[in-house]
Amino acid sequence: GENVEQHPSTLSVQEGDSAVIKCTYSDSASNYFPWYKQELGKGPQLIIDIRSNVGEKKDQRIAVTLNKTAKHFSLHITETQPEDSAVYFCAALYSSASKIIFGSGTRLSIRP
Amino acid sequence: NAGVTQTPKFRVLKTGQSMTLLCAQDMNHEYMYWYRQDPGMGLRLIHYSVGEGTTAKGEVPDGYNVSRLKKQNFLLGLESAAPSQTSVYFCASSYQGAWQETQYFGPGTRLLVL
């Protein structure tokens, strides 16, 4: 079935360290994988996305990697800062059903 | 631009009452969506619209109805609220008729059904 699993559900890292969030998906035909950041009391906001024709994409301190063979993709945040504290959601586009399925979210906390 | 706005921000209903959540976007987007967010379950699609006058069911449509009479507005209705509909509701929109587009989310409506 259509499913996106996200781990861990909570993550606490020291300021300045790196954070990694992993997601797996079930549909081998998926070809679009966005990541959203949700700050307290706000709606999710797209921070980075990747399409199946590339294996990695970077935007300053944020990077996403994609392994289509293993059907998993990951978000990497380097040199974490207090403003990185938020809930992060991965998602995958299921083309056959024309819809995006979201993971269950990861609450990231940055310790000072 | 205000982006995506939602009204109300918070509402308490009694079981069996009805209400309508309003979503408005000023970005001339074709696609609009309604999601619900529950703890540990991420975002689940309720209904969506690919253009004015059209609507379609998402993952969890039961108990909800929608209408898209104007391109900029997408309404979500609860005809007879149930405690299971206690949730945070998010509206989103995206530019063109393709799912590989950035979705822009509103700030959410927190609904409590007693």
JSON list of C-alpha atoms in Angstrom, two decimals:
[
{"chain": "A", "resi": 1, "resn": "GLY", "atom": "CA", "xyz": [0.00, 0.00, 0.00]},
{"chain": "A", "resi": 2, "resn": "GLU", "atom": "CA", "xyz": [0.93, 3.67, -0.07]},
{"chain": "A", "resi": 3, "resn": "ASN", "atom": "CA", "xyz": [3.06, 4.37, 2.95]},
{"chain": "A", "resi": 4, "resn": "VAL", "atom": "CA", "xyz": [5.87, 6.67, 4.07]},
{"chain": "A", "resi": 5, "resn": "GLU", "atom": "CA", "xyz": [7.69, 5.75, 7.25]},
{"chain": "A", "resi": 6, "resn": "GLN", "atom": "CA", "xyz": [9.73, 8.38, 9.04]},
{"chain": "A", "resi": 7, "resn": "HIS", "atom": "CA", "xyz": [12.34, 7.93, 11.80]},
{"chain": "A", "resi": 8, "resn": "PRO", "atom": "CA", "xyz": [13.04, 9.00, 14.44]},
{"chain": "A", "resi": 9, "resn": "SER", "atom": "CA", "xyz": [9.89, 10.54, 15.85]},
{"chain": "A", "resi": 10, "resn": "THR", "atom": "CA", "xyz": [11.94, 12.77, 18.16]},
{"chain": "A", "resi": 11, "resn": "LEU", "atom": "CA", "xyz": [15.55, 13.89, 17.87]},
{"chain": "A", "resi": 12, "resn": "SER", "atom": "CA", "xyz": [17.64, 16.04, 20.19]},
{"chain": "A", "resi": 13, "resn": "VAL", "atom": "CA", "xyz": [21.07, 17.28, 19.11]},
{"chain": "A", "resi": 14, "resn": "GLN", "atom": "CA", "xyz": [23.63, 19.68, 20.49]},
{"chain": "A", "resi": 15, "resn": "GLU", "atom": "CA", "xyz": [23.82, 23.02, 18.78]},
{"chain": "A", "resi": 16, "resn": "GLY", "atom": "CA", "xyz": [26.42, 22.86, 16.06]},
{"chain": "A", "resi": 17, "resn": "ASP", "atom": "CA", "xyz": [26.08, 19.10, 15.55]},
{"chain": "A", "resi": 18, "resn": "SER", "atom": "CA", "xyz": [24.38, 17.43, 12.59]},
{"chain": "A", "resi": 19, "resn": "ALA", "atom": "CA", "xyz": [20.88, 15.97, 12.46]},
{"chain": "A", "resi": 20, "resn": "VAL", "atom": "CA", "xyz": [19.67, 13.21, 10.14]},
{"chain": "A", "resi": 21, "resn": "ILE", "atom": "CA", "xyz": [16.07, 12.17, 9.53]},
{"chain": "A", "resi": 22, "resn": "LYS", "atom": "CA", "xyz": [15.25, 9.12, 7.43]},
{"chain": "A", "resi": 23, "resn": "CYS", "atom": "CA", "xyz": [12.20, 8.10, 5.44]},
{"chain": "A", "resi": 24, "resn": "THR", "atom": "CA", "xyz": [11.25, 5.02, 3.47]},
{"chain": "A", "resi": 25, "resn": "TYR", "atom": "CA", "xyz": [8.50, 4.71, 0.88]},
{"chain": "A", "resi": 26, "resn": "SER", "atom": "CA", "xyz": [6.70, 1.79, -0.67]},
{"chain": "A", "resi": 27, "resn": "ASP", "atom": "CA", "xyz": [5.93, 2.81, -4.26]},
{"chain": "A", "resi": 28, "resn": "SER", "atom": "CA", "xyz": [8.84, 2.26, -6.61]},
{"chain": "A", "resi": 29, "resn": "ALA", "atom": "CA", "xyz": [7.23, 4.65, -9.09]},
{"chain": "A", "resi": 30, "resn": "SER", "atom": "CA", "xyz": [7.48, 7.62, -6.71]},
{"chain": "A", "resi": 31, "resn": "ASN", "atom": "CA", "xyz": [9.57, 10.39, -8.26]},
{"chain": "A", "resi": 32, "resn": "TYR", "atom": "CA", "xyz": [9.15, 13.48, -6.10]},
{"chain": "A", "resi": 33, "resn": "PHE", "atom": "CA", "xyz": [10.16, 13.78, -2.46]},
{"chain": "A", "resi": 34, "resn": "PRO", "atom": "CA", "xyz": [9.62, 17.08, -0.62]},
{"chain": "A", "resi": 35, "resn": "TRP", "atom": "CA", "xyz": [10.58, 17.95, 2.96]},
{"chain": "A", "resi": 36, "resn": "TYR", "atom": "CA", "xyz": [8.51, 20.35, 5.04]},
{"chain": "A", "resi": 37, "resn": "LYS", "atom": "CA", "xyz": [9.37, 22.20, 8.26]},
{"chain": "A", "resi": 38, "resn": "GLN", "atom": "CA", "xyz": [6.63, 23.11, 10.71]},
{"chain": "A", "resi": 39, "resn": "GLU", "atom": "CA", "xyz": [7.33, 25.64, 13.44]},
{"chain": "A", "resi": 40, "resn": "LEU", "atom": "CA", "xyz": [5.15, 25.85, 16.51]},
{"chain": "A", "resi": 41, "resn": "GLY", "atom": "CA", "xyz": [1.71, 27.26, 15.72]},
{"chain": "A", "resi": 42, "resn": "LYS", "atom": "CA", "xyz": [2.34, 27.51, 11.99]},
{"chain": "A", "resi": 43, "resn": "GLY", "atom": "CA", "xyz": [1.63, 25.54, 8.85]},
{"chain": "A", "resi": 44, "resn": "PRO", "atom": "CA", "xyz": [4.29, 23.38, 7.19]},
{"chain": "A", "resi": 45, "resn": "GLN", "atom": "CA", "xyz": [6.71, 25.10, 4.83]},
{"chain": "A", "resi": 46, "resn": "LEU", "atom": "CA", "xyz": [8.73, 23.47, 2.05]},
{"chain": "A", "resi": 47, "resn": "ILE", "atom": "CA", "xyz": [12.47, 23.57, 2.79]},
{"chain": "A", "resi": 48, "resn": "ILE", "atom": "CA", "xyz": [13.89, 21.30, 0.10]},
{"chain": "A", "resi": 49, "resn": "ASP", "atom": "CA", "xyz": [12.76, 18.70, -2.41]},
{"chain": "A", "resi": 50, "resn": "ILE", "atom": "CA", "xyz": [14.38, 16.11, -4.62]},
{"chain": "A", "resi": 51, "resn": "ARG", "atom": "CA", "xyz": [13.32, 14.38, -7.80]},
{"chain": "A", "resi": 52, "resn": "SER", "atom": "CA", "xyz": [14.20, 10.88, -8.86]},
{"chain": "A", "resi": 53, "resn": "ASN", "atom": "CA", "xyz": [16.70, 11.91, -11.51]},
{"chain": "A", "resi": 54, "resn": "VAL", "atom": "CA", "xyz": [19.20, 13.10, -8.87]},
{"chain": "A", "resi": 55, "resn": "GLY", "atom": "CA", "xyz": [20.72, 11.37, -5.85]},
{"chain": "A", "resi": 56, "resn": "GLU", "atom": "CA", "xyz": [21.54, 14.39, -3.72]},
{"chain": "A", "resi": 57, "resn": "LYS", "atom": "CA", "xyz": [20.58, 18.02, -3.42]},
{"chain": "A", "resi": 58, "resn": "LYS", "atom": "CA", "xyz": [22.03, 20.72, -1.17]},
{"chain": "A", "resi": 59, "resn": "ASP", "atom": "CA", "xyz": [20.87, 24.12, -0.03]},
{"chain": "A", "resi": 60, "resn": "GLN", "atom": "CA", "xyz": [23.30, 25.74, 2.38]},
{"chain": "A", "resi": 61, "resn": "ARG", "atom": "CA", "xyz": [23.14, 23.69, 5.62]},
{"chain": "A", "resi": 62, "resn": "ILE", "atom": "CA", "xyz": [20.40, 21.40, 4.37]},
{"chain": "A", "resi": 63, "resn": "ALA", "atom": "CA", "xyz": [20.84, 18.40, 2.10]},
{"chain": "A", "resi": 64, "resn": "VAL", "atom": "CA", "xyz": [18.63, 15.55, 0.97]},
{"chain": "A", "resi": 65, "resn": "THR", "atom": "CA", "xyz": [19.81, 12.21, -0.37]},
{"chain": "A", "resi": 66, "resn": "LEU", "atom": "CA", "xyz": [17.78, 9.67, -2.31]},
{"chain": "A", "resi": 67, "resn": "ASN", "atom": "CA", "xyz": [18.39, 5.96, -2.79]},
{"chain": "A", "resi": 68, "resn": "LYS", "atom": "CA", "xyz": [15.80, 4.70, -5.24]},
{"chain": "A", "resi": 69, "resn": "THR", "atom": "CA", "xyz": [17.01, 1.12, -5.13]},
{"chain": "A", "resi": 70, "resn": "ALA", "atom": "CA", "xyz": [16.48, 0.92, -1.38]},
{"chain": "A", "resi": 71, "resn": "LYS", "atom": "CA", "xyz": [13.45, 3.25, -1.55]},
{"chain": "A", "resi": 72, "resn": "HIS", "atom": "CA", "xyz": [14.65, 5.61, 1.12]},
{"chain": "A", "resi": 73, "resn": "PHE", "atom": "CA", "xyz": [15.59, 9.27, 1.38]},
{"chain": "A", "resi": 74, "resn": "SER", "atom": "CA", "xyz": [17.12, 11.35, 4.15]},
{"chain": "A", "resi": 75, "resn": "LEU", "atom": "CA", "xyz": [17.33, 14.94, 5.34]},
{"chain": "A", "resi": 76, "resn": "HIS", "atom": "CA", "xyz": [20.68, 16.15, 6.66]},
{"chain": "A", "resi": 77, "resn": "ILE", "atom": "CA", "xyz": [21.04, 19.38, 8.62]},
{"chain": "A", "resi": 78, "resn": "THR", "atom": "CA", "xyz": [24.60, 20.45, 9.43]},
{"chain": "A", "resi": 79, "resn": "GLU", "atom": "CA", "xyz": [25.82, 23.00, 11.98]},
{"chain": "A", "resi": 80, "resn": "THR", "atom": "CA", "xyz": [22.43, 23.01, 13.66]},
{"chain": "A", "resi": 81, "resn": "GLN", "atom": "CA", "xyz": [21.13, 26.24, 15.15]},
{"chain": "A", "resi": 82, "resn": "PRO", "atom": "CA", "xyz": [18.33, 26.98, 17.64]},
{"chain": "A", "resi": 83, "resn": "GLU", "atom": "CA", "xyz": [16.03, 28.09, 14.81]},
{"chain": "A", "resi": 84, "resn": "ASP", "atom": "CA", "xyz": [16.23, 24.58, 13.36]},
{"chain": "A", "resi": 85, "resn": "SER", "atom": "CA", "xyz": [14.03, 23.37, 16.23]},
{"chain": "A", "resi": 86, "resn": "ALA", "atom": "CA", "xyz": [10.74, 22.33, 14.61]},
{"chain": "A", "resi": 87, "resn": "VAL", "atom": "CA", "xyz": [8.79, 19.34, 13.34]},
{"chain": "A", "resi": 88, "resn": "TYR", "atom": "CA", "xyz": [10.02, 18.01, 9.99]},
{"chain": "A", "resi": 89, "resn": "PHE", "atom": "CA", "xyz": [7.88, 16.01, 7.58]},
{"chain": "A", "resi": 90, "resn": "CYS", "atom": "CA", "xyz": [9.02, 13.98, 4.62]},
{"chain": "A", "resi": 91, "resn": "ALA", "atom": "CA", "xyz": [6.63, 13.14, 1.80]},
{"chain": "A", "resi": 92, "resn": "ALA", "atom": "CA", "xyz": [6.51, 11.12, -1.39]},
{"chain": "A", "resi": 93, "resn": "LEU", "atom": "CA", "xyz": [4.44, 11.57, -4.51]},
{"chain": "A", "resi": 94, "resn": "TYR", "atom": "CA", "xyz": [2.50, 8.46, -5.49]},
{"chain": "A", "resi": 95, "resn": "SER", "atom": "CA", "xyz": [1.98, 9.05, -9.19]},
{"chain": "A", "resi": 96, "resn": "SER", "atom": "CA", "xyz": [-0.40, 6.18, -9.64]},
{"chain": "A", "resi": 97, "resn": "ALA", "atom": "CA", "xyz": [-2.80, 7.72, -7.15]},
{"chain": "A", "resi": 98, "resn": "SER", "atom": "CA", "xyz": [-1.88, 11.33, -7.92]},
{"chain": "A", "resi": 99, "resn": "LYS", "atom": "CA", "xyz": [-1.31, 12.27, -4.32]},
{"chain": "A", "resi": 100, "resn": "ILE", "atom": "CA", "xyz": [1.41, 13.07, -1.85]},
{"chain": "A", "resi": 101, "resn": "ILE", "atom": "CA", "xyz": [1.73, 10.92, 1.26]},
{"chain": "A", "resi": 102, "resn": "PHE", "atom": "CA", "xyz": [3.35, 12.48, 4.33]},
{"chain": "A", "resi": 103, "resn": "GLY", "atom": "CA", "xyz": [5.47, 10.80, 6.95]},
{"chain": "A", "resi": 104, "resn": "SER", "atom": "CA", "xyz": [4.45, 11.02, 10.60]},
{"chain": "A", "resi": 105, "resn": "GLY", "atom": "CA", "xyz": [6.95, 13.77, 11.42]},
{"chain": "A", "resi": 106, "resn": "THR", "atom": "CA", "xyz": [10.14, 14.22, 13.47]},
{"chain": "A", "resi": 107, "resn": "ARG", "atom": "CA", "xyz": [10.33, 16.68, 16.33]},
{"chain": "A", "resi": 108, "resn": "LEU", "atom": "CA", "xyz": [13.84, 18.11, 16.27]},
{"chain": "A", "resi": 109, "resn": "SER", "atom": "CA", "xyz": [15.16, 19.92, 19.34]},
{"chain": "A", "resi": 110, "resn": "ILE", "atom": "CA", "xyz": [18.47, 21.77, 19.38]},
{"chain": "A", "resi": 111, "resn": "ARG", "atom": "CA", "xyz": [20.16, 21.88, 22.78]},
{"chain": "A", "resi": 112, "resn": "PRO", "atom": "CA", "xyz": [22.16, 25.06, 23.52]},
{"chain": "B", "resi": 1, "resn": "ASN", "atom": "CA", "xyz": [0.40, 38.90, -0.64]},
{"chain": "B", "resi": 2, "resn": "ALA", "atom": "CA", "xyz": [-1.27, 37.24, 2.32]},
{"chain": "B", "resi": 3, "resn": "GLY", "atom": "CA", "xyz": [-0.62, 33.76, 0.88]},
{"chain": "B", "resi": 4, "resn": "VAL", "atom": "CA", "xyz": [-3.00, 31.17, 2.31]},
{"chain": "B", "resi": 5, "resn": "THR", "atom": "CA", "xyz": [-5.33, 32.27, 5.08]},
{"chain": "B", "resi": 6, "resn": "GLN", "atom": "CA", "xyz": [-7.73, 30.19, 7.16]},
{"chain": "B", "resi": 7, "resn": "THR", "atom": "CA", "xyz": [-10.70, 31.12, 9.30]},
{"chain": "B", "resi": 8, "resn": "PRO", "atom": "CA", "xyz": [-11.43, 30.53, 12.09]},
{"chain": "B", "resi": 9, "resn": "LYS", "atom": "CA", "xyz": [-8.18, 29.90, 13.97]},
{"chain": "B", "resi": 10, "resn": "PHE", "atom": "CA", "xyz": [-9.87, 27.95, 16.74]},
{"chain": "B", "resi": 11, "resn": "ARG", "atom": "CA", "xyz": [-13.33, 26.54, 17.30]},
{"chain": "B", "resi": 12, "resn": "VAL", "atom": "CA", "xyz": [-15.10, 24.39, 19.85]},
{"chain": "B", "resi": 13, "resn": "LEU", "atom": "CA", "xyz": [-18.12, 22.38, 18.69]},
{"chain": "B", "resi": 14, "resn": "LYS", "atom": "CA", "xyz": [-20.55, 20.06, 20.37]},
{"chain": "B", "resi": 15, "resn": "THR", "atom": "CA", "xyz": [-21.17, 16.64, 18.86]},
{"chain": "B", "resi": 16, "resn": "GLY", "atom": "CA", "xyz": [-23.70, 16.92, 16.05]},
{"chain": "B", "resi": 17, "resn": "GLN", "atom": "CA", "xyz": [-23.11, 20.59, 15.31]},
{"chain": "B", "resi": 18, "resn": "SER", "atom": "CA", "xyz": [-22.06, 21.75, 11.87]},
{"chain": "B", "resi": 19, "resn": "MET", "atom": "CA", "xyz": [-19.51, 24.26, 10.73]},
{"chain": "B", "resi": 20, "resn": "THR", "atom": "CA", "xyz": [-17.57, 25.47, 7.71]},
{"chain": "B", "resi": 21, "resn": "LEU", "atom": "CA", "xyz": [-13.86, 26.18, 7.56]},
{"chain": "B", "resi": 22, "resn": "LEU", "atom": "CA", "xyz": [-12.81, 28.77, 5.04]},
{"chain": "B", "resi": 23, "resn": "CYS", "atom": "CA", "xyz": [-9.54, 28.78, 3.11]},
{"chain": "B", "resi": 24, "resn": "ALA", "atom": "CA", "xyz": [-8.51, 31.64, 0.86]},
{"chain": "B", "resi": 25, "resn": "GLN", "atom": "CA", "xyz": [-5.42, 32.11, -1.31]},
{"chain": "B", "resi": 26, "resn": "ASP", "atom": "CA", "xyz": [-4.31, 35.14, -3.28]},
{"chain": "B", "resi": 27, "resn": "MET", "atom": "CA", "xyz": [-1.63, 33.47, -5.41]},
{"chain": "B", "resi": 28, "resn": "ASN", "atom": "CA", "xyz": [-3.91, 32.44, -8.29]},
{"chain": "B", "resi": 29, "resn": "HIS", "atom": "CA", "xyz": [-3.18, 28.78, -7.58]},
{"chain": "B", "resi": 30, "resn": "GLU", "atom": "CA", "xyz": [-5.13, 26.07, -9.38]},
{"chain": "B", "resi": 31, "resn": "TYR", "atom": "CA", "xyz": [-4.82, 23.27, -6.81]},
{"chain": "B", "resi": 32, "resn": "MET", "atom": "CA", "xyz": [-6.14, 23.51, -3.26]},
{"chain": "B", "resi": 33, "resn": "TYR", "atom": "CA", "xyz": [-6.13, 20.91, -0.50]},
{"chain": "B", "resi": 34, "resn": "TRP", "atom": "CA", "xyz": [-7.53, 20.21, 2.93]},
{"chain": "B", "resi": 35, "resn": "TYR", "atom": "CA", "xyz": [-5.48, 18.14, 5.39]},
{"chain": "B", "resi": 36, "resn": "ARG", "atom": "CA", "xyz": [-5.94, 17.10, 8.97]},
{"chain": "B", "resi": 37, "resn": "GLN", "atom": "CA", "xyz": [-3.04, 16.72, 11.36]},
{"chain": "B", "resi": 38, "resn": "ASP", "atom": "CA", "xyz": [-3.24, 14.36, 14.31]},
{"chain": "B", "resi": 39, "resn": "PRO", "atom": "CA", "xyz": [-0.46, 13.49, 16.78]},
{"chain": "B", "resi": 40, "resn": "GLY", "atom": "CA", "xyz": [1.87, 10.82, 15.43]},
{"chain": "B", "resi": 41, "resn": "MET", "atom": "CA", "xyz": [0.03, 10.59, 12.11]},
{"chain": "B", "resi": 42, "resn": "GLY", "atom": "CA", "xyz": [1.44, 13.42, 10.06]},
{"chain": "B", "resi": 43, "resn": "LEU", "atom": "CA", "xyz": [-0.78, 15.11, 7.52]},
{"chain": "B", "resi": 44, "resn": "ARG", "atom": "CA", "xyz": [-3.63, 13.24, 5.88]},
{"chain": "B", "resi": 45, "resn": "LEU", "atom": "CA", "xyz": [-5.43, 14.50, 2.82]},
{"chain": "B", "resi": 46, "resn": "ILE", "atom": "CA", "xyz": [-9.18, 14.96, 3.26]},
{"chain": "B", "resi": 47, "resn": "HIS", "atom": "CA", "xyz": [-10.28, 16.46, -0.08]},
{"chain": "B", "resi": 48, "resn": "TYR", "atom": "CA", "xyz": [-8.63, 18.42, -2.83]},
{"chain": "B", "resi": 49, "resn": "SER", "atom": "CA", "xyz": [-9.51, 20.50, -5.85]},
{"chain": "B", "resi": 50, "resn": "VAL", "atom": "CA", "xyz": [-7.72, 20.78, -9.17]},
{"chain": "B", "resi": 51, "resn": "GLY", "atom": "CA", "xyz": [-9.59, 23.87, -10.24]},
{"chain": "B", "resi": 52, "resn": "GLU", "atom": "CA", "xyz": [-12.64, 26.04, -9.76]},
{"chain": "B", "resi": 53, "resn": "GLY", "atom": "CA", "xyz": [-15.80, 23.97, -9.62]},
{"chain": "B", "resi": 54, "resn": "THR", "atom": "CA", "xyz": [-14.02, 20.64, -9.14]},
{"chain": "B", "resi": 55, "resn": "THR", "atom": "CA", "xyz": [-13.36, 18.56, -6.02]},
{"chain": "B", "resi": 56, "resn": "ALA", "atom": "CA", "xyz": [-12.04, 15.07, -5.31]},
{"chain": "B", "resi": 57, "resn": "LYS", "atom": "CA", "xyz": [-11.67, 12.75, -2.32]},
{"chain": "B", "resi": 58, "resn": "GLY", "atom": "CA", "xyz": [-8.41, 12.24, -0.52]},
{"chain": "B", "resi": 59, "resn": "GLU", "atom": "CA", "xyz": [-7.39, 9.62, 2.03]},
{"chain": "B", "resi": 60, "resn": "VAL", "atom": "CA", "xyz": [-9.90, 10.43, 4.78]},
{"chain": "B", "resi": 61, "resn": "PRO", "atom": "CA", "xyz": [-12.99, 12.09, 3.20]},
{"chain": "B", "resi": 62, "resn": "ASP", "atom": "CA", "xyz": [-15.74, 10.57, 5.34]},
{"chain": "B", "resi": 63, "resn": "GLY", "atom": "CA", "xyz": [-17.68, 13.09, 7.40]},
{"chain": "B", "resi": 64, "resn": "TYR", "atom": "CA", "xyz": [-16.49, 16.08, 5.36]},
{"chain": "B", "resi": 65, "resn": "ASN", "atom": "CA", "xyz": [-17.71, 17.94, 2.31]},
{"chain": "B", "resi": 66, "resn": "VAL", "atom": "CA", "xyz": [-16.00, 20.61, 0.25]},
{"chain": "B", "resi": 67, "resn": "SER", "atom": "CA", "xyz": [-16.80, 23.24, -2.31]},
{"chain": "B", "resi": 68, "resn": "ARG", "atom": "CA", "xyz": [-14.69, 25.34, -4.69]},
{"chain": "B", "resi": 69, "resn": "LEU", "atom": "CA", "xyz": [-17.11, 27.87, -6.15]},
{"chain": "B", "resi": 70, "resn": "LYS", "atom": "CA", "xyz": [-14.38, 30.47, -6.61]},
{"chain": "B", "resi": 71, "resn": "LYS", "atom": "CA", "xyz": [-10.78, 29.81, -7.59]},
{"chain": "B", "resi": 72, "resn": "GLN", "atom": "CA", "xyz": [-9.41, 31.59, -4.55]},
{"chain": "B", "resi": 73, "resn": "ASN", "atom": "CA", "xyz": [-11.62, 29.87, -1.95]},
{"chain": "B", "resi": 74, "resn": "PHE", "atom": "CA", "xyz": [-11.90, 26.30, -0.75]},
{"chain": "B", "resi": 75, "resn": "LEU", "atom": "CA", "xyz": [-14.47, 25.48, 1.92]},
{"chain": "B", "resi": 76, "resn": "LEU", "atom": "CA", "xyz": [-14.47, 22.46, 4.20]},
{"chain": "B", "resi": 77, "resn": "GLY", "atom": "CA", "xyz": [-17.75, 21.52, 5.84]},
{"chain": "B", "resi": 78, "resn": "LEU", "atom": "CA", "xyz": [-18.57, 19.27, 8.75]},
{"chain": "B", "resi": 79, "resn": "GLU", "atom": "CA", "xyz": [-22.28, 18.45, 8.64]},
{"chain": "B", "resi": 80, "resn": "SER", "atom": "CA", "xyz": [-22.48, 16.62, 11.97]},
{"chain": "B", "resi": 81, "resn": "ALA", "atom": "CA", "xyz": [-19.30, 16.94, 14.01]},
{"chain": "B", "resi": 82, "resn": "ALA", "atom": "CA", "xyz": [-17.95, 13.95, 15.93]},
{"chain": "B", "resi": 83, "resn": "PRO", "atom": "CA", "xyz": [-15.22, 13.80, 18.61]},
{"chain": "B", "resi": 84, "resn": "SER", "atom": "CA", "xyz": [-13.05, 11.87, 16.12]},
{"chain": "B", "resi": 85, "resn": "GLN", "atom": "CA", "xyz": [-12.91, 15.05, 14.05]},
{"chain": "B", "resi": 86, "resn": "THR", "atom": "CA", "xyz": [-11.00, 16.87, 16.78]},
{"chain": "B", "resi": 87, "resn": "SER", "atom": "CA", "xyz": [-7.84, 17.84, 14.95]},
{"chain": "B", "resi": 88, "resn": "VAL", "atom": "CA", "xyz": [-5.83, 20.63, 13.43]},
{"chain": "B", "resi": 89, "resn": "TYR", "atom": "CA", "xyz": [-6.93, 21.36, 9.88]},
{"chain": "B", "resi": 90, "resn": "PHE", "atom": "CA", "xyz": [-4.58, 22.79, 7.29]},
{"chain": "B", "resi": 91, "resn": "CYS", "atom": "CA", "xyz": [-5.41, 24.19, 3.91]},
{"chain": "B", "resi": 92, "resn": "ALA", "atom": "CA", "xyz": [-2.79, 24.33, 1.17]},
{"chain": "B", "resi": 93, "resn": "SER", "atom": "CA", "xyz": [-2.54, 25.44, -2.42]},
{"chain": "B", "resi": 94, "resn": "SER", "atom": "CA", "xyz": [-0.17, 24.89, -5.32]},
{"chain": "B", "resi": 95, "resn": "TYR", "atom": "CA", "xyz": [0.37, 26.64, -8.61]},
{"chain": "B", "resi": 96, "resn": "GLN", "atom": "CA", "xyz": [-0.31, 24.45, -11.56]},
{"chain": "B", "resi": 97, "resn": "GLY", "atom": "CA", "xyz": [-2.03, 21.21, -12.38]},
{"chain": "B", "resi": 98, "resn": "ALA", "atom": "CA", "xyz": [0.79, 18.94, -11.30]},
{"chain": "B", "resi": 99, "resn": "TRP", "atom": "CA", "xyz": [1.45, 17.26, -8.01]},
{"chain": "B", "resi": 100, "resn": "GLN", "atom": "CA", "xyz": [5.18, 17.99, -8.21]},
{"chain": "B", "resi": 101, "resn": "GLU", "atom": "CA", "xyz": [4.60, 21.50, -7.07]},
{"chain": "B", "resi": 102, "resn": "THR", "atom": "CA", "xyz": [5.37, 23.24, -3.81]},
{"chain": "B", "resi": 103, "resn": "GLN", "atom": "CA", "xyz": [2.35, 23.29, -1.55]},
{"chain": "B", "resi": 104, "resn": "TYR", "atom": "CA", "xyz": [1.83, 26.49, 0.43]},
{"chain": "B", "resi": 105, "resn": "PHE", "atom": "CA", "xyz": [0.10, 25.93, 3.74]},
{"chain": "B", "resi": 106, "resn": "GLY", "atom": "CA", "xyz": [-2.14, 28.14, 5.81]},
{"chain": "B", "resi": 107, "resn": "PRO", "atom": "CA", "xyz": [-1.64, 28.62, 9.57]},
{"chain": "B", "resi": 108, "resn": "GLY", "atom": "CA", "xyz": [-4.21, 25.99, 10.52]},
{"chain": "B", "resi": 109, "resn": "THR", "atom": "CA", "xyz": [-7.56, 25.76, 12.32]},
{"chain": "B", "resi": 110, "resn": "ARG", "atom": "CA", "xyz": [-7.67, 23.97, 15.65]},
{"chain": "B", "resi": 111, "resn": "LEU", "atom": "CA", "xyz": [-11.02, 22.22, 16.11]},
{"chain": "B", "resi": 112, "resn": "LEU", "atom": "CA", "xyz": [-12.22, 20.63, 19.32]},
{"chain": "B", "resi": 113, "resn": "VAL", "atom": "CA", "xyz": [-15.38, 18.54, 19.23]},
{"chain": "B", "resi": 114, "resn": "LEU", "atom": "CA", "xyz": [-16.88, 17.78, 22.63]}
]
